mmCIF file of C-alpha atoms and ligand atoms in Angstrom:
data_model
loop_
_atom_site.group_PDB
_atom_site.id
_atom_site.type_symbol
_atom_site.label_atom_id
_atom_site.label_comp_id
_atom_site.label_asym_id
_atom_site.label_seq_id
_atom_site.Cartn_x
_atom_site.Cartn_y
_atom_site.Cartn_z
ATOM 1 C CA MET A 1 -22.359 32.325 -1.343
ATOM 2 C CA PRO A 2 -19.786 32.836 1.286
ATOM 3 C CA VAL A 3 -20.665 36.228 2.813
ATOM 4 C CA TYR A 4 -22.600 39.400 2.138
ATOM 5 C CA HIS A 5 -20.420 41.748 0.024
ATOM 6 C CA ARG A 6 -20.703 45.133 -1.548
ATOM 7 C CA LEU A 7 -18.674 47.319 -3.879
ATOM 8 C CA GLY A 8 -19.127 50.818 -5.287
ATOM 9 C CA LYS A 9 -22.033 53.060 -4.486
ATOM 10 C CA ILE A 10 -25.610 51.916 -3.797
ATOM 11 C CA PRO A 11 -28.698 53.632 -2.380
ATOM 12 C CA ARG A 12 -29.619 53.231 1.274
ATOM 13 C CA LYS A 13 -32.837 51.409 0.417
ATOM 14 C CA ARG A 14 -33.242 48.852 -2.321
ATOM 15 C CA HIS A 15 -35.695 49.672 -5.159
ATOM 16 C CA SER A 16 -35.544 53.398 -4.349
ATOM 17 C CA ILE A 17 -34.675 56.480 -6.269
ATOM 18 C CA PHE A 18 -30.960 56.566 -7.132
ATOM 19 C CA ARG A 19 -29.832 59.148 -9.595
ATOM 20 C CA ARG A 20 -26.549 59.934 -11.277
ATOM 21 C CA GLU A 21 -25.173 63.384 -11.870
ATOM 22 C CA GLY A 22 -27.506 65.007 -14.413
ATOM 23 C CA GLY A 23 -30.534 63.376 -12.843
ATOM 24 C CA ALA A 24 -30.971 60.038 -14.755
ATOM 25 C CA LEU A 25 -31.909 57.023 -12.700
ATOM 26 C CA TYR A 26 -29.290 54.221 -12.379
ATOM 27 C CA PRO A 27 -31.111 51.131 -13.826
ATOM 28 C CA GLU A 28 -31.329 48.496 -11.048
ATOM 29 C CA GLU A 29 -30.889 44.786 -11.838
ATOM 30 C CA LEU A 30 -31.334 41.635 -9.624
ATOM 31 C CA VAL A 31 -28.927 38.910 -10.610
ATOM 32 C CA GLY A 32 -29.307 35.587 -8.784
ATOM 33 C CA ASN A 33 -30.617 32.048 -8.989
ATOM 34 C CA ARG A 34 -33.899 30.231 -8.270
ATOM 35 C CA GLY A 35 -35.919 33.249 -9.434
ATOM 36 C CA PHE A 36 -36.551 35.541 -6.446
ATOM 37 C CA SER A 37 -35.977 32.719 -3.914
ATOM 38 C CA GLY A 38 -32.218 32.063 -4.184
ATOM 39 C CA SER A 39 -29.048 34.005 -3.502
ATOM 40 C CA SER A 40 -28.884 37.305 -5.302
ATOM 41 C CA SER A 41 -27.179 40.611 -5.804
ATOM 42 C CA LEU A 42 -28.610 44.048 -6.761
ATOM 43 C CA LEU A 43 -26.635 45.870 -9.360
ATOM 44 C CA TYR A 44 -26.847 49.575 -10.392
ATOM 45 C CA HIS A 45 -25.922 50.243 -13.926
ATOM 46 C CA LEU A 46 -25.152 53.345 -16.054
ATOM 47 C CA ASN A 47 -27.235 51.788 -18.890
ATOM 48 C CA ARG A 48 -30.197 49.495 -19.149
ATOM 49 C CA PRO A 49 -28.907 45.931 -19.228
ATOM 50 C CA THR A 50 -31.781 45.190 -21.641
ATOM 51 C CA SER A 51 -30.652 47.481 -24.415
ATOM 52 C CA ILE A 52 -29.993 44.807 -27.100
ATOM 53 C CA LEU A 53 -29.084 45.884 -30.558
ATOM 54 C CA ARG A 54 -29.610 42.484 -32.285
ATOM 55 C CA ILE A 55 -29.256 38.775 -31.863
ATOM 56 C CA THR A 56 -26.433 37.917 -34.249
ATOM 57 C CA ARG A 57 -26.313 34.060 -34.211
ATOM 58 C CA CYS A 58 -27.101 30.892 -32.329
ATOM 59 C CA TRP A 59 -25.497 27.462 -32.494
ATOM 60 C CA GLU A 60 -25.617 24.054 -30.849
ATOM 61 C CA LEU A 61 -22.871 22.750 -28.681
ATOM 62 C CA ALA A 62 -22.282 19.154 -29.706
ATOM 63 C CA TRP A 63 -21.302 16.845 -26.795
ATOM 64 C CA GLU A 64 -20.999 13.444 -28.466
ATOM 65 C CA ALA A 65 -20.617 10.262 -26.473
ATOM 66 C CA ASP A 66 -18.101 7.490 -26.914
ATOM 67 C CA PRO A 67 -19.921 4.870 -29.017
ATOM 68 C CA ASP A 68 -18.458 2.031 -26.925
ATOM 69 C CA PRO A 69 -20.396 1.918 -23.673
ATOM 70 C CA ALA A 70 -18.419 -1.026 -22.105
ATOM 71 C CA LEU A 71 -17.323 -0.329 -18.543
ATOM 72 C CA ARG A 72 -13.651 -0.044 -17.999
ATOM 73 C CA LEU A 73 -11.177 1.923 -15.860
ATOM 74 C CA ARG A 74 -9.989 4.736 -18.103
ATOM 75 C CA HIS A 75 -7.113 7.219 -18.333
ATOM 76 C CA PHE A 76 -6.828 10.350 -20.464
ATOM 77 C CA ARG A 77 -3.722 12.343 -21.041
ATOM 78 C CA THR A 78 -5.209 15.894 -21.253
ATOM 79 C CA HIS A 79 -1.815 17.554 -21.803
ATOM 80 C CA GLN A 80 -2.018 16.189 -25.293
ATOM 81 C CA LEU A 81 -4.878 18.497 -26.058
ATOM 82 C CA PRO A 82 -3.761 21.349 -28.383
ATOM 83 C CA PRO A 83 -3.983 25.068 -27.575
ATOM 84 C CA VAL A 84 -7.128 26.720 -28.812
ATOM 85 C CA PRO A 85 -8.216 30.326 -29.407
ATOM 86 C CA SER A 86 -10.897 30.869 -26.717
ATOM 87 C CA PRO A 87 -11.254 30.007 -23.039
ATOM 88 C CA THR A 88 -15.009 29.749 -23.306
ATOM 89 C CA LEU A 89 -15.842 28.608 -26.856
ATOM 90 C CA ASP A 90 -13.190 26.014 -27.423
ATOM 91 C CA ARG A 91 -13.361 23.715 -24.392
ATOM 92 C CA THR A 92 -12.851 20.081 -25.047
ATOM 93 C CA PRO A 93 -15.614 18.089 -23.423
ATOM 94 C CA LEU A 94 -14.323 14.958 -21.608
ATOM 95 C CA LEU A 95 -16.890 13.513 -19.248
ATOM 96 C CA PHE A 96 -20.560 14.364 -18.636
ATOM 97 C CA ASN A 97 -23.939 13.444 -17.356
ATOM 98 C CA ARG A 98 -27.124 15.461 -16.764
ATOM 99 C CA GLU A 99 -25.737 16.999 -13.560
ATOM 100 C CA VAL A 100 -22.141 17.730 -14.185
ATOM 101 C CA ALA A 101 -19.779 18.115 -17.199
ATOM 102 C CA LEU A 102 -16.043 18.266 -17.191
ATOM 103 C CA SER A 103 -13.972 19.868 -19.956
ATOM 104 C CA LEU A 104 -10.505 21.192 -20.440
ATOM 105 C CA VAL A 105 -9.093 24.200 -22.247
ATOM 106 C CA ARG A 106 -5.713 25.666 -23.135
ATOM 107 C CA PRO A 107 -6.502 29.069 -24.524
ATOM 108 C CA GLU A 108 -3.943 31.032 -26.495
ATOM 109 C CA GLY A 109 -5.629 34.262 -25.664
ATOM 110 C CA ALA A 110 -8.641 35.905 -24.081
ATOM 111 C CA ASP A 111 -12.058 36.518 -25.595
ATOM 112 C CA GLU A 112 -13.134 39.922 -26.761
ATOM 113 C CA SER A 113 -16.701 38.939 -26.176
ATOM 114 C CA PHE A 114 -18.368 38.576 -22.799
ATOM 115 C CA TYR A 115 -19.688 35.208 -21.573
ATOM 116 C CA ARG A 116 -22.703 34.223 -19.456
ATOM 117 C CA ASN A 117 -23.497 30.612 -18.605
ATOM 118 C CA ALA A 118 -27.247 30.691 -17.965
ATOM 119 C CA GLN A 119 -27.676 26.875 -17.629
ATOM 120 C CA GLY A 120 -25.001 26.021 -15.021
ATOM 121 C CA ASP A 121 -22.601 27.218 -12.297
ATOM 122 C CA GLU A 122 -18.959 26.969 -13.416
ATOM 123 C CA LEU A 123 -15.991 25.916 -11.327
ATOM 124 C CA ILE A 124 -12.738 26.646 -13.043
ATOM 125 C CA PHE A 125 -9.622 25.018 -11.618
ATOM 126 C CA VAL A 126 -6.602 27.013 -12.746
ATOM 127 C CA VAL A 127 -4.019 24.441 -13.506
ATOM 128 C CA GLU A 128 -1.656 27.013 -15.060
ATOM 129 C CA GLY A 129 -1.906 30.637 -15.739
ATOM 130 C CA LYS A 130 -2.499 34.013 -14.147
ATOM 131 C CA GLY A 131 -4.778 36.901 -14.842
ATOM 132 C CA VAL A 132 -8.032 38.548 -13.891
ATOM 133 C CA LEU A 133 -11.554 37.320 -13.979
ATOM 134 C CA GLU A 134 -13.542 40.386 -15.004
ATOM 135 C CA SER A 135 -17.258 40.423 -14.164
ATOM 136 C CA GLN A 136 -20.211 42.696 -13.601
ATOM 137 C CA MET A 137 -19.383 42.414 -9.895
ATOM 138 C CA GLY A 138 -15.814 43.537 -10.299
ATOM 139 C CA GLU A 139 -12.358 42.103 -10.846
ATOM 140 C CA LEU A 140 -10.939 39.023 -9.267
ATOM 141 C CA PRO A 141 -7.226 38.230 -9.845
ATOM 142 C CA PHE A 142 -6.426 34.512 -10.156
ATOM 143 C CA ARG A 143 -3.337 32.324 -10.021
ATOM 144 C CA PRO A 144 -2.355 28.627 -10.378
ATOM 145 C CA GLY A 145 -4.303 26.439 -7.936
ATOM 146 C CA ASP A 146 -7.323 28.637 -7.759
ATOM 147 C CA TYR A 147 -10.787 27.336 -7.840
ATOM 148 C CA LEU A 148 -12.881 30.065 -9.436
ATOM 149 C CA VAL A 149 -16.598 29.706 -8.582
ATOM 150 C CA ILE A 150 -18.752 31.522 -11.180
ATOM 151 C CA PRO A 151 -22.488 31.222 -10.405
ATOM 152 C CA ARG A 152 -24.805 30.977 -13.377
ATOM 153 C CA GLY A 153 -25.952 34.175 -14.982
ATOM 154 C CA ILE A 154 -22.972 36.261 -14.042
ATOM 155 C CA LEU A 155 -21.523 37.999 -17.136
ATOM 156 C CA HIS A 156 -17.741 37.612 -17.181
ATOM 157 C CA ARG A 157 -14.537 37.634 -19.206
ATOM 158 C CA TYR A 158 -10.932 36.537 -18.640
ATOM 159 C CA ARG A 159 -7.855 38.698 -18.931
ATOM 160 C CA PHE A 160 -4.632 36.704 -19.007
ATOM 161 C CA ASP A 161 -1.054 37.468 -18.209
ATOM 162 C CA PRO A 162 1.308 36.404 -21.021
ATOM 163 C CA VAL A 163 1.860 32.900 -19.635
ATOM 164 C CA PRO A 164 0.437 29.493 -20.622
ATOM 165 C CA ILE A 165 -3.100 29.027 -19.459
ATOM 166 C CA ARG A 166 -4.753 25.673 -18.667
ATOM 167 C CA PHE A 167 -8.176 25.393 -17.053
ATOM 168 C CA LEU A 168 -10.026 22.331 -15.903
ATOM 169 C CA VAL A 169 -13.723 23.371 -16.243
ATOM 170 C CA LEU A 170 -16.610 21.879 -14.293
ATOM 171 C CA GLU A 171 -20.207 22.853 -15.119
ATOM 172 C CA SER A 172 -22.894 22.089 -12.628
ATOM 173 C CA ALA A 173 -26.613 21.931 -13.412
ATOM 174 C CA GLY A 174 -27.425 22.400 -9.707
ATOM 175 C CA GLU A 175 -26.055 25.058 -7.428
ATOM 176 C CA LEU A 176 -22.371 24.701 -6.709
ATOM 177 C CA ARG A 177 -21.775 25.294 -3.004
ATOM 178 C CA THR A 178 -19.669 24.761 0.133
ATOM 179 C CA PRO A 179 -20.505 21.348 1.646
ATOM 180 C CA ALA A 180 -23.547 21.707 3.970
ATOM 181 C CA HIS A 181 -21.862 19.942 6.896
ATOM 182 C CA TYR A 182 -19.126 22.611 6.847
ATOM 183 C CA ARG A 183 -21.666 25.392 7.480
ATOM 184 C CA SER A 184 -23.619 26.638 10.457
ATOM 185 C CA GLN A 185 -27.346 27.246 10.026
ATOM 186 C CA HIS A 186 -26.478 30.832 9.240
ATOM 187 C CA GLY A 187 -24.018 29.908 6.474
ATOM 188 C CA GLN A 188 -20.700 30.486 8.330
ATOM 189 C CA LEU A 189 -17.931 27.955 7.716
ATOM 190 C CA LEU A 190 -17.504 26.015 10.891
ATOM 191 C CA GLU A 191 -14.336 25.098 12.824
ATOM 192 C CA ILE A 192 -14.485 21.622 11.223
ATOM 193 C CA SER A 193 -14.352 23.120 7.712
ATOM 194 C CA PRO A 194 -10.897 22.659 6.023
ATOM 195 C CA TYR A 195 -11.163 26.307 4.788
ATOM 196 C CA CYS A 196 -12.967 29.355 5.973
ATOM 197 C CA GLU A 197 -14.045 32.824 4.896
ATOM 198 C CA ARG A 198 -10.423 34.166 5.333
ATOM 199 C CA ASP A 199 -9.365 31.862 2.515
ATOM 200 C CA ILE A 200 -12.095 32.974 0.201
ATOM 201 C CA ARG A 201 -11.277 35.804 -2.167
ATOM 202 C CA LEU A 202 -13.977 38.119 -3.522
ATOM 203 C CA PRO A 203 -14.035 40.837 -6.256
ATOM 204 C CA ALA A 204 -12.149 43.691 -4.748
ATOM 205 C CA SER A 205 -12.238 46.447 -7.341
ATOM 206 C CA LEU A 206 -15.070 47.624 -9.638
ATOM 207 C CA PRO A 207 -13.915 49.479 -12.756
ATOM 208 C CA VAL A 208 -16.834 51.252 -14.317
ATOM 209 C CA HIS A 209 -16.926 51.355 -18.078
ATOM 210 C CA GLU A 210 -18.998 54.177 -19.659
ATOM 211 C CA GLU A 211 -18.548 53.140 -23.304
ATOM 212 C CA PRO A 212 -21.212 53.259 -25.917
ATOM 213 C CA GLY A 213 -20.756 51.042 -28.948
ATOM 214 C CA GLU A 214 -21.403 47.462 -29.971
ATOM 215 C CA PHE A 215 -20.423 44.746 -27.518
ATOM 216 C CA GLN A 216 -20.933 41.043 -28.089
ATOM 217 C CA LEU A 217 -22.264 38.787 -25.308
ATOM 218 C CA LEU A 218 -22.291 34.957 -25.644
ATOM 219 C CA VAL A 219 -25.055 33.362 -23.529
ATOM 220 C CA LYS A 220 -25.076 29.589 -22.950
ATOM 221 C CA SER A 221 -28.571 28.138 -22.492
ATOM 222 C CA GLN A 222 -30.063 24.753 -23.308
ATOM 223 C CA ASN A 223 -26.721 23.555 -24.697
ATOM 224 C CA ARG A 224 -26.727 26.397 -27.221
ATOM 225 C CA LEU A 225 -24.767 29.557 -27.492
ATOM 226 C CA THR A 226 -26.533 32.789 -28.524
ATOM 227 C CA GLU A 227 -24.615 35.800 -29.560
ATOM 228 C CA VAL A 228 -26.174 39.038 -28.503
ATOM 229 C CA ALA A 229 -25.127 42.581 -29.410
ATOM 230 C CA LEU A 230 -25.405 45.161 -26.686
ATOM 231 C CA ASP A 231 -25.245 48.952 -27.264
ATOM 232 C CA HIS A 232 -22.836 49.560 -24.337
ATOM 233 C CA HIS A 233 -19.961 48.052 -22.462
ATOM 234 C CA PRO A 234 -21.678 45.678 -20.017
ATOM 235 C CA PHE A 235 -19.409 46.287 -17.146
ATOM 236 C CA ASP A 236 -21.024 49.645 -16.330
ATOM 237 C CA VAL A 237 -22.029 48.807 -12.723
ATOM 238 C CA VAL A 238 -21.403 51.678 -10.361
ATOM 239 C CA GLY A 239 -22.258 49.543 -7.287
ATOM 240 C CA TRP A 240 -23.811 46.360 -6.067
ATOM 241 C CA ASP A 241 -24.444 44.335 -2.960
ATOM 242 C CA GLY A 242 -25.568 40.793 -2.057
ATOM 243 C CA TYR A 243 -24.521 37.257 -1.817
ATOM 244 C CA TYR A 244 -24.159 36.464 -5.563
ATOM 245 C CA TYR A 245 -20.759 37.029 -7.198
ATOM 246 C CA PRO A 246 -17.732 35.148 -8.414
ATOM 247 C CA TRP A 247 -15.208 34.012 -5.817
ATOM 248 C CA ALA A 248 -11.984 32.148 -5.500
ATOM 249 C CA LEU A 249 -10.354 29.642 -3.199
ATOM 250 C CA ASN A 250 -6.769 28.498 -3.737
ATOM 251 C CA ILE A 251 -6.207 24.762 -3.271
ATOM 252 C CA GLU A 252 -3.152 25.581 -1.109
ATOM 253 C CA ASP A 253 -5.553 27.137 1.361
ATOM 254 C CA PHE A 254 -7.457 23.884 1.791
ATOM 255 C CA GLU A 255 -6.093 22.391 5.055
ATOM 256 C CA PRO A 256 -5.708 18.626 4.590
ATOM 257 C CA ARG A 257 -6.744 16.114 7.303
ATOM 258 C CA VAL A 258 -4.548 13.304 8.538
ATOM 259 C CA GLY A 259 -5.388 10.418 10.805
ATOM 260 C CA ARG A 260 -3.493 7.683 12.739
ATOM 261 C CA PHE A 261 -4.792 5.362 10.016
ATOM 262 C CA HIS A 262 -6.102 6.092 6.487
ATOM 263 C CA LEU A 263 -9.000 8.554 6.259
ATOM 264 C CA PRO A 264 -11.498 8.246 3.437
ATOM 265 C CA PRO A 265 -11.953 10.712 0.586
ATOM 266 C CA PRO A 266 -14.810 12.705 2.165
ATOM 267 C CA VAL A 267 -12.283 14.343 4.533
ATOM 268 C CA HIS A 268 -10.958 16.030 1.323
ATOM 269 C CA GLN A 269 -14.353 17.375 0.216
ATOM 270 C CA THR A 270 -14.193 20.982 -0.939
ATOM 271 C CA PHE A 271 -17.482 21.675 -2.806
ATOM 272 C CA GLU A 272 -20.786 19.974 -3.422
ATOM 273 C CA GLY A 273 -23.323 20.211 -6.213
ATOM 274 C CA ASP A 274 -26.494 18.299 -7.046
ATOM 275 C CA GLY A 275 -25.276 14.781 -7.870
ATOM 276 C CA PHE A 276 -21.573 15.183 -7.222
ATOM 277 C CA VAL A 277 -18.819 16.374 -4.823
ATOM 278 C CA VAL A 278 -15.427 17.864 -5.442
ATOM 279 C CA CYS A 279 -12.450 16.889 -3.326
ATOM 280 C CA SER A 280 -8.883 18.283 -3.093
ATOM 281 C CA PHE A 281 -5.944 16.017 -2.458
ATOM 282 C CA CYS A 282 -3.158 18.197 -1.122
ATOM 283 C CA PRO A 283 0.397 17.669 0.095
ATOM 284 C CA ARG A 284 0.229 16.326 3.660
ATOM 285 C CA PRO A 285 1.993 14.045 6.163
ATOM 286 C CA PHE A 286 0.926 10.485 5.929
ATOM 287 C CA ASP A 287 -0.997 8.535 8.612
ATOM 288 C CA PHE A 288 1.101 8.386 11.759
ATOM 289 C CA ASP A 289 0.666 4.943 13.287
ATOM 290 C CA PRO A 290 3.737 2.795 12.738
ATOM 291 C CA ASN A 291 1.479 0.042 11.346
ATOM 292 C CA ALA A 292 -0.541 2.385 9.087
ATOM 293 C CA ILE A 293 -0.818 1.744 5.374
ATOM 294 C CA PRO A 294 -0.902 5.177 3.787
ATOM 295 C CA VAL A 295 -2.427 4.344 0.433
ATOM 296 C CA PRO A 296 -6.116 3.506 0.141
ATOM 297 C CA TYR A 297 -7.483 0.034 0.211
ATOM 298 C CA ASN A 298 -9.281 -1.425 -2.757
ATOM 299 C CA HIS A 299 -12.742 -0.013 -3.031
ATOM 300 C CA SER A 300 -15.767 -0.793 -5.070
ATOM 301 C CA ASN A 301 -17.512 2.331 -6.171
ATOM 302 C CA VAL A 302 -21.241 2.178 -5.273
ATOM 303 C CA MET A 303 -23.452 4.808 -6.885
ATOM 304 C CA SER A 304 -20.316 6.819 -7.644
ATOM 305 C CA ASP A 305 -18.122 7.387 -10.611
ATOM 306 C CA GLU A 306 -14.738 8.652 -9.489
ATOM 307 C CA VAL A 307 -12.844 11.175 -11.581
ATOM 308 C CA ILE A 308 -9.365 12.355 -10.586
ATOM 309 C CA TYR A 309 -7.463 15.201 -12.301
ATOM 310 C CA TYR A 310 -3.700 14.963 -11.414
ATOM 311 C CA ALA A 311 -2.371 18.528 -10.857
ATOM 312 C CA ASN A 312 1.124 17.170 -10.554
ATOM 313 C CA SER A 313 2.765 13.868 -11.548
ATOM 314 C CA GLU A 314 2.649 12.289 -8.083
ATOM 315 C CA PHE A 315 -0.287 10.209 -6.647
ATOM 316 C CA MET A 316 0.360 7.877 -3.895
ATOM 317 C CA SER A 317 -1.697 4.908 -5.209
ATOM 318 C CA ARG A 318 -1.261 5.355 -8.963
ATOM 319 C CA LYS A 319 1.434 4.699 -11.493
ATOM 320 C CA GLY A 320 1.637 5.619 -15.101
ATOM 321 C CA ILE A 321 -0.160 8.821 -14.662
ATOM 322 C CA GLU A 322 1.281 12.254 -15.438
ATOM 323 C CA PHE A 323 0.640 15.887 -14.768
ATOM 324 C CA GLY A 324 -2.696 16.604 -16.551
ATOM 325 C CA SER A 325 -3.941 12.956 -16.491
ATOM 326 C CA ILE A 326 -7.601 12.279 -15.773
ATOM 327 C CA THR A 327 -8.691 8.854 -14.600
ATOM 328 C CA LEU A 328 -12.261 7.581 -14.546
ATOM 329 C CA HIS A 329 -13.058 4.719 -12.195
ATOM 330 C CA PRO A 330 -16.709 3.929 -12.902
ATOM 331 C CA CYS A 331 -19.329 2.439 -10.678
ATOM 332 C CA GLY A 332 -19.437 -1.295 -11.115
ATOM 333 C CA LEU A 333 -15.721 -2.035 -11.119
ATOM 334 C CA PRO A 334 -13.512 -1.979 -8.050
ATOM 335 C CA HIS A 335 -10.240 -0.131 -8.020
ATOM 336 C CA GLY A 336 -7.358 0.339 -5.765
ATOM 337 C CA PRO A 337 -3.525 0.787 -5.563
ATOM 338 C CA GLN A 338 -1.629 -0.667 -8.480
ATOM 339 C CA PRO A 339 0.781 -3.479 -7.784
ATOM 340 C CA GLY A 340 3.690 -2.467 -5.662
ATOM 341 C CA LYS A 341 2.161 0.789 -4.420
ATOM 342 C CA THR A 342 0.826 -0.539 -1.106
ATOM 343 C CA GLU A 343 4.155 -2.119 0.014
ATOM 344 C CA ALA A 344 6.020 0.979 -1.237
ATOM 345 C CA SER A 345 3.846 3.312 0.861
ATOM 346 C CA ILE A 346 4.593 1.716 4.182
ATOM 347 C CA GLY A 347 6.887 3.806 6.325
ATOM 348 C CA LYS A 348 6.668 6.850 4.125
ATOM 349 C CA SER A 349 6.102 10.085 6.014
ATOM 350 C CA SER A 350 4.423 12.373 3.513
ATOM 351 C CA THR A 351 3.061 12.891 0.093
ATOM 352 C CA SER A 352 3.316 15.870 -2.267
ATOM 353 C CA GLU A 353 0.367 14.795 -4.489
ATOM 354 C CA LEU A 354 -1.959 17.471 -5.737
ATOM 355 C CA ALA A 355 -5.201 16.406 -7.368
ATOM 356 C CA VAL A 356 -8.847 17.372 -7.856
ATOM 357 C CA MET A 357 -11.414 14.567 -7.488
ATOM 358 C CA VAL A 358 -15.022 14.692 -8.691
ATOM 359 C CA ASP A 359 -17.272 11.898 -7.527
ATOM 360 C CA THR A 360 -20.579 11.727 -9.298
ATOM 361 C CA PHE A 361 -23.588 9.857 -7.986
ATOM 362 C CA HIS A 362 -24.842 8.944 -11.477
ATOM 363 C CA PRO A 363 -22.695 7.406 -14.206
ATOM 364 C CA LEU A 364 -20.621 9.651 -16.484
ATOM 365 C CA VAL A 365 -20.386 9.405 -20.233
ATOM 366 C CA VAL A 366 -17.017 9.717 -21.962
ATOM 367 C CA SER A 367 -16.976 12.138 -24.821
ATOM 368 C CA ARG A 368 -15.913 11.211 -28.324
ATOM 369 C CA GLN A 369 -13.352 13.990 -28.135
ATOM 370 C CA ALA A 370 -11.665 12.301 -25.179
ATOM 371 C CA LEU A 371 -10.932 9.151 -27.156
ATOM 372 C CA GLY A 372 -8.019 10.702 -29.031
ATOM 373 C CA ILE A 373 -6.075 11.250 -25.777
ATOM 374 C CA GLU A 374 -6.940 7.990 -24.053
ATOM 375 C CA ASP A 375 -4.351 5.587 -22.662
ATOM 376 C CA LYS A 376 -6.311 2.556 -23.802
ATOM 377 C CA THR A 377 -4.376 -0.074 -21.817
ATOM 378 C CA TYR A 378 -4.910 1.627 -18.401
ATOM 379 C CA TYR A 379 -7.546 -0.865 -17.238
ATOM 380 C CA LEU A 380 -4.855 -3.619 -17.510
ATOM 381 C CA SER A 381 -2.326 -1.725 -15.325
ATOM 382 C CA TRP A 382 -3.281 -3.720 -12.232
ATOM 383 C CA GLN A 383 -1.743 -6.876 -13.663
ATOM 384 C CA GLU A 384 1.321 -7.996 -11.638
ATOM 385 C CA ARG A 385 3.254 -8.627 -14.832
ATOM 386 C CA ASN A 386 2.828 -4.978 -15.696
ATOM 387 C CA ASP A 387 4.454 -3.978 -12.380
ATOM 388 C CA ALA A 388 7.500 -1.882 -13.092
HETATM 389 FE FE1 FE2 B 1 -10.786 5.670 -5.478
#
């Protein structure tokens, strides 16, 4: 987590007597990862977080694979996916392996129920939409271009402004974190980091709900969802402190790097997980040597599947993509600029591209659900005769 944070009222010492008016103790709860050895926060509730009324149902989440395993460069037009009711229950899986999963969702509205992902950290890239991420640790307003980092186990819910909502969702089996080489031994983001603590937004307000009743929680674990009924509103936290909470970074606050000649993708790295990295391609001046070729050279992915989500319709080395496209360039096949793109880039002074890249170190599987939005001729688009 970025920094120590606290909201609301907490006792001076942890695990000490802390009473509300009337004399009842505030139930204390540790929320974190890696048992008692990872980052955590201590929360003080009005009610016991354990007061379950009933388990109402449980169902499997089916992530089916494309039955054709042949390697090819692939392109999916995610803007063709229809709107769906829920931002958490109706995500369309697109690409996955055991370490990371990518899905997309265009919710028509918010959930009434509360959601906790107990099997992975979530990174939400807000393609479109505005609203508030409500959580046990308080409220975090979000806007287009935000990365919302939601560590596992944190109960949350979205509240949307009345505008179209579109999320790219990444689930990470390992801990999602700032890149290790950006951090000091004490966790501070270094001067070489393209963003720093000033760019990171934390929950800033903590509404306390004292509401008895029946409230539904949806808990994701072992690729199943379990619906749990609680006897009180779960956002009843009067105070908390620690290093474990949801946070936001806007892609516009990522400071892009530029060289005299082309710099490789690691300079765009924004996050890391176990088995993958996330990079941000942001508007920037091009390389400044008169002989520089701004677009990348052909490259053969080694131990890396490369996924790019195009957050606008421009990308310096690609053609035929659109806002909302996802390309997958798998390990085993080289890729590079499409015909005409290299020559066309020479002498250009800047790019306005905006894209999110996920490089995985183990191969990804394409979901069956992604096949319906696939541009099936993409892998042929490097043919000169297709140059337009
Ligand atoms: Fe690439």
